[in-house]
Short mmCIF file of C-alpha atoms and ligand atoms in Angstrom, two decimals:
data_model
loop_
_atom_site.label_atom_id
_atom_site.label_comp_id
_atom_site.label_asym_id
_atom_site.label_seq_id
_atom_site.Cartn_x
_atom_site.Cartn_y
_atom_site.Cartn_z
CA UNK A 1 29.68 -12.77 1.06
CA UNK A 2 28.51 -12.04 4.37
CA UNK A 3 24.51 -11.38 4.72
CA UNK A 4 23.00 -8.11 6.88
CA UNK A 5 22.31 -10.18 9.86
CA UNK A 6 19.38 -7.37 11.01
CA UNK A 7 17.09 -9.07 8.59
CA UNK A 8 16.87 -12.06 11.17
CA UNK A 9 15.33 -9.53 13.34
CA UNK A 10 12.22 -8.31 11.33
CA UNK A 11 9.44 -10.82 11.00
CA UNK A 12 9.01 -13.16 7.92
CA UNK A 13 6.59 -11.49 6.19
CA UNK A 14 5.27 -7.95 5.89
CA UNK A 15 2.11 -7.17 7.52
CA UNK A 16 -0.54 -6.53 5.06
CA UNK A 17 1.76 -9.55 3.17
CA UNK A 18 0.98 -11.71 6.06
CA UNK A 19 -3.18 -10.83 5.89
CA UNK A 20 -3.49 -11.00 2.54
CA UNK A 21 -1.57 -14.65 2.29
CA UNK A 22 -4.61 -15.28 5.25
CA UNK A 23 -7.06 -13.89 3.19
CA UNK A 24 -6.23 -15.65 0.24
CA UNK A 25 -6.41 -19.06 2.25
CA UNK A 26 -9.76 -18.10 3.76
CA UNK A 27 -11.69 -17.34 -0.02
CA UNK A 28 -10.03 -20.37 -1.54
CA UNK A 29 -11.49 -22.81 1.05
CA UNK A 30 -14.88 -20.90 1.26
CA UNK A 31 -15.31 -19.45 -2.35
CA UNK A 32 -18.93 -19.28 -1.88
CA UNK A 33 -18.46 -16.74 0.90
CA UNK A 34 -18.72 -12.35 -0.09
CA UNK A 35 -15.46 -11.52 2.18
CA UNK A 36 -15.49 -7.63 2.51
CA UNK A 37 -11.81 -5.98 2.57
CA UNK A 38 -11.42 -3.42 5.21
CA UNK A 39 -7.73 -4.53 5.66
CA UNK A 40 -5.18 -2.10 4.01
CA UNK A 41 -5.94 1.05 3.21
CA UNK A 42 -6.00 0.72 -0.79
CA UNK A 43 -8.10 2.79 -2.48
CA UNK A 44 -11.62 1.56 -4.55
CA UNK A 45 -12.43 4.80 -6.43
CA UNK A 46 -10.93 5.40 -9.96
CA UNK A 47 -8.89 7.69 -11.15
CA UNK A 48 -10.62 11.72 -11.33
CA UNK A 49 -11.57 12.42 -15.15
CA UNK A 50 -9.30 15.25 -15.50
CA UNK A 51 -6.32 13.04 -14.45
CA UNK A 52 -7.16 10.02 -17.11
CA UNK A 53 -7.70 13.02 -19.15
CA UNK A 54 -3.72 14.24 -18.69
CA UNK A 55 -2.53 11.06 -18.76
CA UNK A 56 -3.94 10.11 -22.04
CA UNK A 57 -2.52 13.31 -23.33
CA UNK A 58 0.54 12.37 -21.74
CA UNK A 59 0.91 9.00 -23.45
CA UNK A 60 -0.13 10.74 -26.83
CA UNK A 61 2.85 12.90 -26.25
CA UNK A 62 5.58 10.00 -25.72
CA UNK A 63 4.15 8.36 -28.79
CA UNK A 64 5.33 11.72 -31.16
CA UNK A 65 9.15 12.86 -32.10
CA UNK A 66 8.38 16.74 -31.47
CA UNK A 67 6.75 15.70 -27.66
CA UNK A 68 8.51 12.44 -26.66
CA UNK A 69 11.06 12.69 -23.17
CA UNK A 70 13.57 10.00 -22.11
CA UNK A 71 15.01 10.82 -18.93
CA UNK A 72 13.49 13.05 -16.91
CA UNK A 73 14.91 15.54 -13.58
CA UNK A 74 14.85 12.76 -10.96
CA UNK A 75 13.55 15.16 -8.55
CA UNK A 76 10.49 15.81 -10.45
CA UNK A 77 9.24 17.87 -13.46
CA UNK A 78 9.04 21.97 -12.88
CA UNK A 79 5.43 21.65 -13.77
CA UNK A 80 4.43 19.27 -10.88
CA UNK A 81 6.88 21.32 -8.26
CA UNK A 82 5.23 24.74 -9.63
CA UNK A 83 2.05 23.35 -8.42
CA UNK A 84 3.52 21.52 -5.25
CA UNK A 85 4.82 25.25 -4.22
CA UNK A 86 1.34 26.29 -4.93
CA UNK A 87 -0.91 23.86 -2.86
CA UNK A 88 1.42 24.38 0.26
CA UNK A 89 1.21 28.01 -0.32
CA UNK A 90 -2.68 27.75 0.10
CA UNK A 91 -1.77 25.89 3.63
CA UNK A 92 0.51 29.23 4.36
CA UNK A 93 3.53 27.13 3.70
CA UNK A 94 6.42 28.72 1.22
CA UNK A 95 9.00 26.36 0.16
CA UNK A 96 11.51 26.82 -2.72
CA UNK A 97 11.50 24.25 -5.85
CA UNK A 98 14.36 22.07 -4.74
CA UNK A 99 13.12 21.45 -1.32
CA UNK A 100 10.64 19.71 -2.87
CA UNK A 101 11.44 15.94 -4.68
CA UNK A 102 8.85 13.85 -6.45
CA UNK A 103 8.94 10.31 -5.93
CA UNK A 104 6.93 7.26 -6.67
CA UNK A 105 5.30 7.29 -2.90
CA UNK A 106 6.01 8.03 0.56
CA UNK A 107 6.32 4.59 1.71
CA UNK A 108 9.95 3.99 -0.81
CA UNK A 109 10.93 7.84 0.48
CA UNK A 110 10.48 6.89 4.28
CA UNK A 111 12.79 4.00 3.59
CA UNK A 112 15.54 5.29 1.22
CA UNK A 113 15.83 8.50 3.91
CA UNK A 114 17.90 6.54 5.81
CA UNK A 115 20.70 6.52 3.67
CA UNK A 116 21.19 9.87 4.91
CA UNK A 117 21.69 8.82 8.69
CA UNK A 118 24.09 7.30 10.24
CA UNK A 119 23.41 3.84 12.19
CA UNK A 120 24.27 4.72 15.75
CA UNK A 121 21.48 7.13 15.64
CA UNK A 122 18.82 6.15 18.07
CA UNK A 123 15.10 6.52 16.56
CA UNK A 124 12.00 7.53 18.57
CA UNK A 125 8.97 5.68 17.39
CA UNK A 126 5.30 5.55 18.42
CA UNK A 127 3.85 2.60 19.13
CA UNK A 128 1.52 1.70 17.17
CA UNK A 129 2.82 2.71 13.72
CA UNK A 130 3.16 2.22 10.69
CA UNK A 131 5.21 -0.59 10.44
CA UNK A 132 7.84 0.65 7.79
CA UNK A 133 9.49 2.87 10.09
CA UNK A 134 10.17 0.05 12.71
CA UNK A 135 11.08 -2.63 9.79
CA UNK A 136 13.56 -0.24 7.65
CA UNK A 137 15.54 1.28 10.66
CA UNK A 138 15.28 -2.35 11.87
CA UNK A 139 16.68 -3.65 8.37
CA UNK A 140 19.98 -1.16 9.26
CA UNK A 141 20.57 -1.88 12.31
CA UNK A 142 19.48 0.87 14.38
CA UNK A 143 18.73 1.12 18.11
CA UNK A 144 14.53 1.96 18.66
CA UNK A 145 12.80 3.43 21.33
CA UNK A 146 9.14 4.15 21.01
CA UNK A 147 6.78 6.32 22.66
CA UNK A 148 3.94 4.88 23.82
CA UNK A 149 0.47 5.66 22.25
CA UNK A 150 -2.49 4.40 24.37
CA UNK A 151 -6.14 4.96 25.14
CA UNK A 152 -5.02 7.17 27.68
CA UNK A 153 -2.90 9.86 26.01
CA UNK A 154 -5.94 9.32 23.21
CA UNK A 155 -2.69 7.42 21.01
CA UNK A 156 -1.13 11.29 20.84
CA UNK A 157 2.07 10.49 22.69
CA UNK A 158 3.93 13.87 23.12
CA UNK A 159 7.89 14.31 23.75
CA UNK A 160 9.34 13.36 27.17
CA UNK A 161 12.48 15.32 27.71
CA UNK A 162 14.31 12.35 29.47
CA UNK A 163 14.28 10.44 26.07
CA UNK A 164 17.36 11.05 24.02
CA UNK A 165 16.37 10.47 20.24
CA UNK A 166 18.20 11.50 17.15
CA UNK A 167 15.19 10.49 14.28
CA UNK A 168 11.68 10.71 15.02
CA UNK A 169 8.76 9.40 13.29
CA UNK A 170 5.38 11.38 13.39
CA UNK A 171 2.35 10.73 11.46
CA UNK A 172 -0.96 12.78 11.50
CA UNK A 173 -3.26 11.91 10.76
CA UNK A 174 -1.78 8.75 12.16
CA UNK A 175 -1.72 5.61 10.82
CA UNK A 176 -3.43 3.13 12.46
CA UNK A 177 -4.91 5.02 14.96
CA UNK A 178 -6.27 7.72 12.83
CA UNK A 179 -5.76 10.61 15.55
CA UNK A 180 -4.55 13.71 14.71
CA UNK A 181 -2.21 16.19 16.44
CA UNK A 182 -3.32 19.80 17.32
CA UNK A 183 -1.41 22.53 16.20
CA UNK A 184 -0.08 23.08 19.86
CA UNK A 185 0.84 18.93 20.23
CA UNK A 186 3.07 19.46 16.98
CA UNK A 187 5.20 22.78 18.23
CA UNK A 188 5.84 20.62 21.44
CA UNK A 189 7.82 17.67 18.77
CA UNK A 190 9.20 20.82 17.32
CA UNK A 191 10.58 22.39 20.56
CA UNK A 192 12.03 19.18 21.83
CA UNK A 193 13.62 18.15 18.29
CA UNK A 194 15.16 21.13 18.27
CA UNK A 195 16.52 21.54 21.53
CA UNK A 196 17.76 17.34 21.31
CA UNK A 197 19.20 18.94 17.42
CA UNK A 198 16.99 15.67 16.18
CA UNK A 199 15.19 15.14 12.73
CA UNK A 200 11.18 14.83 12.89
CA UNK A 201 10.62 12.81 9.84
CA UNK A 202 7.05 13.79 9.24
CA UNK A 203 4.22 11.34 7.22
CA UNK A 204 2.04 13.43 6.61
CA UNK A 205 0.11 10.70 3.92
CA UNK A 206 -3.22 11.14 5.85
CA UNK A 207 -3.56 15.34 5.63
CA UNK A 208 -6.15 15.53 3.09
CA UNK A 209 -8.49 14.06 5.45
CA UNK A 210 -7.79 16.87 7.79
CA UNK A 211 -10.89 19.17 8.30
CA UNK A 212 -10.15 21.08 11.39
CA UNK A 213 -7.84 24.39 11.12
CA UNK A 214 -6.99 23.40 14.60
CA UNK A 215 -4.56 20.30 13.32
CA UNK A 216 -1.99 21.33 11.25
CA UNK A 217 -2.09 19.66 7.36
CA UNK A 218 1.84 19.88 7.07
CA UNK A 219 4.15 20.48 10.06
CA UNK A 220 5.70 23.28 8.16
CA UNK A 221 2.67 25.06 9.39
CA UNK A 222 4.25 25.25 12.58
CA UNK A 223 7.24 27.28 13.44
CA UNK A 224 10.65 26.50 13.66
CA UNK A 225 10.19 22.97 11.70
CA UNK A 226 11.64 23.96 8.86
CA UNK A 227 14.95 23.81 10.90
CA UNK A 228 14.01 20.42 12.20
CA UNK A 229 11.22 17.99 10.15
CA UNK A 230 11.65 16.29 6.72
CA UNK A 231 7.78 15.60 5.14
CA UNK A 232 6.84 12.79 3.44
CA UNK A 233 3.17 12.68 1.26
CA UNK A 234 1.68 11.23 -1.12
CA UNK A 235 -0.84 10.80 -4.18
CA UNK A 236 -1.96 7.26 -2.79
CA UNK A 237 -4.70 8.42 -0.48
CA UNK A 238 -5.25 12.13 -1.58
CA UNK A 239 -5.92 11.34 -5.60
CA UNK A 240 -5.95 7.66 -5.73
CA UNK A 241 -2.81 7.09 -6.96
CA UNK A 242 -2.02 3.68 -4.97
CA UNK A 243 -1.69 1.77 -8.11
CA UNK A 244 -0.29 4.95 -10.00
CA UNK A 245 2.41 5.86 -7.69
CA UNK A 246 3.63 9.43 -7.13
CA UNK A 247 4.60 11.06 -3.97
CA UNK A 248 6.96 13.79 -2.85
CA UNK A 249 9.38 14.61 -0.24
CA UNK A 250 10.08 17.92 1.41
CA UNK A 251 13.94 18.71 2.41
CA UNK A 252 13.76 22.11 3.61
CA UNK A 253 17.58 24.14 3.25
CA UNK A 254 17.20 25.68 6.83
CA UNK A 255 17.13 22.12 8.42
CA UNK A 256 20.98 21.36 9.08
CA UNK A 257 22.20 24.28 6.99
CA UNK A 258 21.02 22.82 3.83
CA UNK A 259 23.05 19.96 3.99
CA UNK A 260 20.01 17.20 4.47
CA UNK A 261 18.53 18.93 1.37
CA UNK A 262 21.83 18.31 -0.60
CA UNK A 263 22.60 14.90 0.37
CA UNK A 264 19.11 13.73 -0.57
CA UNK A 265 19.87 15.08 -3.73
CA UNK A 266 23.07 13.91 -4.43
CA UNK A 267 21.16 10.17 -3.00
CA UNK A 268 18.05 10.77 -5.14
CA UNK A 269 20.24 11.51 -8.86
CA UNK A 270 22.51 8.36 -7.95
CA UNK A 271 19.86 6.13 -6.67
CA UNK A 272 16.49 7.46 -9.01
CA UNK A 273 15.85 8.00 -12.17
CA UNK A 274 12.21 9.57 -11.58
CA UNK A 275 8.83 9.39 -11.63
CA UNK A 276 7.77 8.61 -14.88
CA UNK A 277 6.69 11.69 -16.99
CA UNK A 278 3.12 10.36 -17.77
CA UNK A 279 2.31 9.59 -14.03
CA UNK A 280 3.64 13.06 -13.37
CA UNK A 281 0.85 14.29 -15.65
CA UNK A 282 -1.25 13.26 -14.05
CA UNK A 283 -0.41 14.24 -10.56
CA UNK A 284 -0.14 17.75 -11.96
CA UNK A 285 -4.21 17.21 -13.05
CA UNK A 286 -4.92 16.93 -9.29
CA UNK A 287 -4.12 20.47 -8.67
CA UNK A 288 -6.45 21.89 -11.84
CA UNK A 289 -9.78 23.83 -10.47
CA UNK A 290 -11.62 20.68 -12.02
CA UNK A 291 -8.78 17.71 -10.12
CA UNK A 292 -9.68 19.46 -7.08
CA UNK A 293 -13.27 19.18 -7.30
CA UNK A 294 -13.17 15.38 -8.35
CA UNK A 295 -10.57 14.37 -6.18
CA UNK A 296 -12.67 16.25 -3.11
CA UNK A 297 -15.70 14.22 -3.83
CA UNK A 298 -13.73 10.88 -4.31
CA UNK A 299 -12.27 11.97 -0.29
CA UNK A 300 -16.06 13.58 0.64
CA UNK A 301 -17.01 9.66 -0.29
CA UNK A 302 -14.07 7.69 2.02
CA UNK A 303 -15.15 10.08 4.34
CA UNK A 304 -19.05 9.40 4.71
CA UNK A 305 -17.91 5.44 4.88
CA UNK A 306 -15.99 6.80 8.20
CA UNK A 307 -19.13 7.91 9.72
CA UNK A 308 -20.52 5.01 9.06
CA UNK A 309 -17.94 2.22 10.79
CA UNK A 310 -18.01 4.91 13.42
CA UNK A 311 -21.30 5.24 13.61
CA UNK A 312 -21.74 1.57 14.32
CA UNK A 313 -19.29 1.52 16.76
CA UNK A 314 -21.05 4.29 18.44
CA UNK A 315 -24.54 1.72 18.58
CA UNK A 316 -22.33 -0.81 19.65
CA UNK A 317 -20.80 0.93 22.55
CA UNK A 318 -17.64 0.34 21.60
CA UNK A 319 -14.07 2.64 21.85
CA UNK A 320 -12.96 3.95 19.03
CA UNK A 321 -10.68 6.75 17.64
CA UNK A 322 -10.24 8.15 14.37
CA UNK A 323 -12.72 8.63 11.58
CA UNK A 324 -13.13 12.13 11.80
CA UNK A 325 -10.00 13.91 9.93
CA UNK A 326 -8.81 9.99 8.81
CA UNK A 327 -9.69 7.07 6.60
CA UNK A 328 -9.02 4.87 9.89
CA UNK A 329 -11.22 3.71 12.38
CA UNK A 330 -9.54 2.48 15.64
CA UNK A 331 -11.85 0.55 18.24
CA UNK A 332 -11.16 -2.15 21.01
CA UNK A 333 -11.62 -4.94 19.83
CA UNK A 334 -15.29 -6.24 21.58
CA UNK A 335 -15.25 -9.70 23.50
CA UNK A 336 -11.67 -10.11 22.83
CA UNK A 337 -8.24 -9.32 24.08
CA UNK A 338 -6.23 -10.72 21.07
CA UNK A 339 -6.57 -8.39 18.09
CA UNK A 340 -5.30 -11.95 15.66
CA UNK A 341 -7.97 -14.01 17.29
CA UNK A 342 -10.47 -11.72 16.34
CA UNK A 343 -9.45 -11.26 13.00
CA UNK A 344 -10.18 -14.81 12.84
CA UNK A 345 -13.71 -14.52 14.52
CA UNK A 346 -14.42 -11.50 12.42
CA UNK A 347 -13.13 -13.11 9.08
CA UNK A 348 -14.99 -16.54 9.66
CA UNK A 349 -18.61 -15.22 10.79
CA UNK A 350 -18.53 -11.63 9.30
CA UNK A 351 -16.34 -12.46 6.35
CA UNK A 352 -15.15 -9.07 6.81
CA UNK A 353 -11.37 -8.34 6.25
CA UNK A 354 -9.31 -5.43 9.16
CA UNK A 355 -6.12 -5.05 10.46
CA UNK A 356 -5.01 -6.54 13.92
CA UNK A 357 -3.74 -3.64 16.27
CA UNK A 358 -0.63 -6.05 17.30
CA UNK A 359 0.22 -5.90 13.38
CA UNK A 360 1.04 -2.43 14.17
CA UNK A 361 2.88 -2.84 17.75
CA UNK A 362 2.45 -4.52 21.58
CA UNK A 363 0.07 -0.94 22.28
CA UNK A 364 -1.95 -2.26 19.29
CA UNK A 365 -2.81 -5.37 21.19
CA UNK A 366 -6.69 -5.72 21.87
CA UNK A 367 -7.21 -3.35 18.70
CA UNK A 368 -8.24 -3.40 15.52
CA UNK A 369 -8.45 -0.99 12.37
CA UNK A 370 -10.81 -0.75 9.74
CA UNK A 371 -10.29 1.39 6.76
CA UNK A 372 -12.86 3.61 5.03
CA UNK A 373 -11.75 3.02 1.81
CA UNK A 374 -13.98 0.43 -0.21
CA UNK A 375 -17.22 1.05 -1.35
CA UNK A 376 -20.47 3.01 0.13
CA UNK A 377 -22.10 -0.68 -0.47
CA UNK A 378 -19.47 -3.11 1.09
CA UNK A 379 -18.86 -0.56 3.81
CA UNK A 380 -22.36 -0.81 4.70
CA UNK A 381 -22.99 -4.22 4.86
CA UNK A 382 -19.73 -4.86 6.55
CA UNK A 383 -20.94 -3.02 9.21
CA UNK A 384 -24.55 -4.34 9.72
CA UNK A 385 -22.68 -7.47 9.58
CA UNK A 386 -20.67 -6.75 12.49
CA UNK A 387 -23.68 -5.16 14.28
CA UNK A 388 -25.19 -7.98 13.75
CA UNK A 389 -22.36 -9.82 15.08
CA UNK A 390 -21.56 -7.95 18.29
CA UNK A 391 -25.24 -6.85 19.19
C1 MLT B 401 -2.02 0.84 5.31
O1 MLT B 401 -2.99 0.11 5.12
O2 MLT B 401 -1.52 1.02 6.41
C2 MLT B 401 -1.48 1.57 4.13
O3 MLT B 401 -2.19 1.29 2.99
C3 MLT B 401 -0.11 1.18 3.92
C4 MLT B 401 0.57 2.10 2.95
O4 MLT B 401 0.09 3.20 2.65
O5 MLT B 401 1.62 1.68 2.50
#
């Protein structure tokens, strides 16, 4: 038995494993302390009403002969991709029902893609990211490049023609830095994956939170990316559905002659057995006239707790991006040039729980990134705690 050697090149522990293993330390030797988690980006809201509502009727159903399913289509029940097809068709997108493949999130999808690439492809990733695209291609081997994101290009890098990538990673709005892409930005990664014949694979998690018909809410919005981009979304952030899990992929037939959409296929029936019915239910709920409404003031909610971390940064002075069409608020981090050491300064004297920018690559140094995504109340005092802090 010979072990895959590559996993001696990704670091011990997984980011958000690593902070919340810090965390965890922290509150056990100061349990009298009220930490605040603005770490990951996990949801605090529950569930909308009509989606408890479909999943109770969907667990009523499994418990009767006439209604009970065992195995379902591992690319997803018709009555989830009907009303897929339908909410991209209300972004001017038309895709057929097997481009489209429900799975249990974006993050397993953006991982088991690979199977579908060969290893001497060379990937093209921003830096900062997410860091599941650097730790899977990382896991297999692959050779990485990344495009820088900085304060200067406003962490939008855009396509240099002298790079020659095979896979590239977008995601807007982006995670960490919460910026978003214009319409124009986009057809530019089009163009140039095109011309290089290279796959965009496109995480397009964040696009509920987009608010501006100026930034595009799929990349299928722009043309010619059906013959190059994959898309990758998700329930998580959208419909709180961290805990739930259910997600979907888009393989559209005109990218490589339809063989992409096939082979994900022919991976997702050997290596999948589903989402499971129930949870499928309930995604389907988020698309009713009353999901929509509940899931829209759940999102209207993250997205006042935005303004407010970015608000604060505004009366601090301090630079910040993201907020406005994101759950993510990206600043410099103030009095400090190592985004670790002041998660330590900010966990000890604000007891208040981010993300270090270096967690998310060597541009990320001297950042930090708070999410918008616990309470009105803990958002606020987290943030008159770290006025009070940096004032
Ligand atoms: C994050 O905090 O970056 C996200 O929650 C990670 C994820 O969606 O997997």
């Amino acid at each position: 038995m010979k072990i895959n050697q590559n996993y001696q090149n990704v670091s011990e522990s997984y980011l958000f494993s690593t902070i919340a293993k810090k965390v965890a330390a922290y509150t056990q030797a100061h349990p009298d302390r009220k930490v605040i988690k603005l770490g990951i980006g996990d949801v605090t809201l529950p569930l909308a009403p009509a989606v408890i509502r479909a999943l109770h009727d969907a667990v009523d159903e499994m418990g009767k002969k006439e209604t009970f399913r065992g195995y379902g289509p591992e690319q997803g029940y018709a009555f989830l991709k009907d009303s897929l097809q339908a909410y991209y068709r209300t972004k001017g997108v038309s895709l057929d029902s097997d481009e489209i493949f429900v799975s249990d999130g974006a993050k397993s999808d953006l991982g088991n893609i690979l199977d579908l690439f060969s290893e001497d492809n060379v990937v093209l990733v921003p830096d900062p990211v997410y860091p599941v695209y650097v730790d899977t291609n990382t896991m297999a081997g692959r050779r990485i490049l990344f495009s820088d994101a900085t304060k200067e290009n406003c962490f939008l890098p855009m396509p240099d023609p002298s790079v020659k990538a095979d896979i590239i990673y977008l995601c807007s709005p982006n995670n960490p830095t919460g910026a978003a892409y214009s319409r124009q930005q986009l057809k530019a990664w089009v163009d140039y994956a095109r011309e290089r014949e290279a796959v965009i694979l496109y995480d397009a998690a964040y696009e509920c939170f987009v608010s501006d018909s100026s930034l595009a809410e799929s990349i299928f919005q722009i043309d010619g990316a059906k013959e190059c981009a994959i898309e990758f979304c998700s329930f998580s952030k959208m419909a709180g559905f961290t805990g739930t899990r259910c997600g979907y992929t888009v393989v559209p037939k005109a990218l490589k002659g339809g063989v992409l959409n096939k082979m994900w296929l022919r991976r997702q029936t050997t290596k999948f057995n589903g989402v499971p019915y129930i949870v499928q239910r309930g995604a389907a709920a988020v698309f009713t006239p009353e999901g929509q409404r509940e899931i829209k003031e759940n999102l209207a909610i993250y997205q006042a707790n935005a303004k407010v971390i970015a608000s604060t940064m505004d009366k601090l002075g301090v630079w910040y991006t993201g907020g406005k069409h994101s759950p993510y608020i990206w600043f410099r981090c103030p009095d400090f040039d190592s985004s670790w050491e002041f998660f330590d300064y900010l966990l000890e004297n604000a007891n208040v729980v981010g993300t270090p920018g270096a967690g998310f690559g060597k541009n990320g140094e001297g950042f930090f990134r708070l999410t918008a995504f616990n309470t009105p109340e803990a958002t606020k005092e987290a943030c008159a705690r770290i006025e009070k802090l940096f004032s």
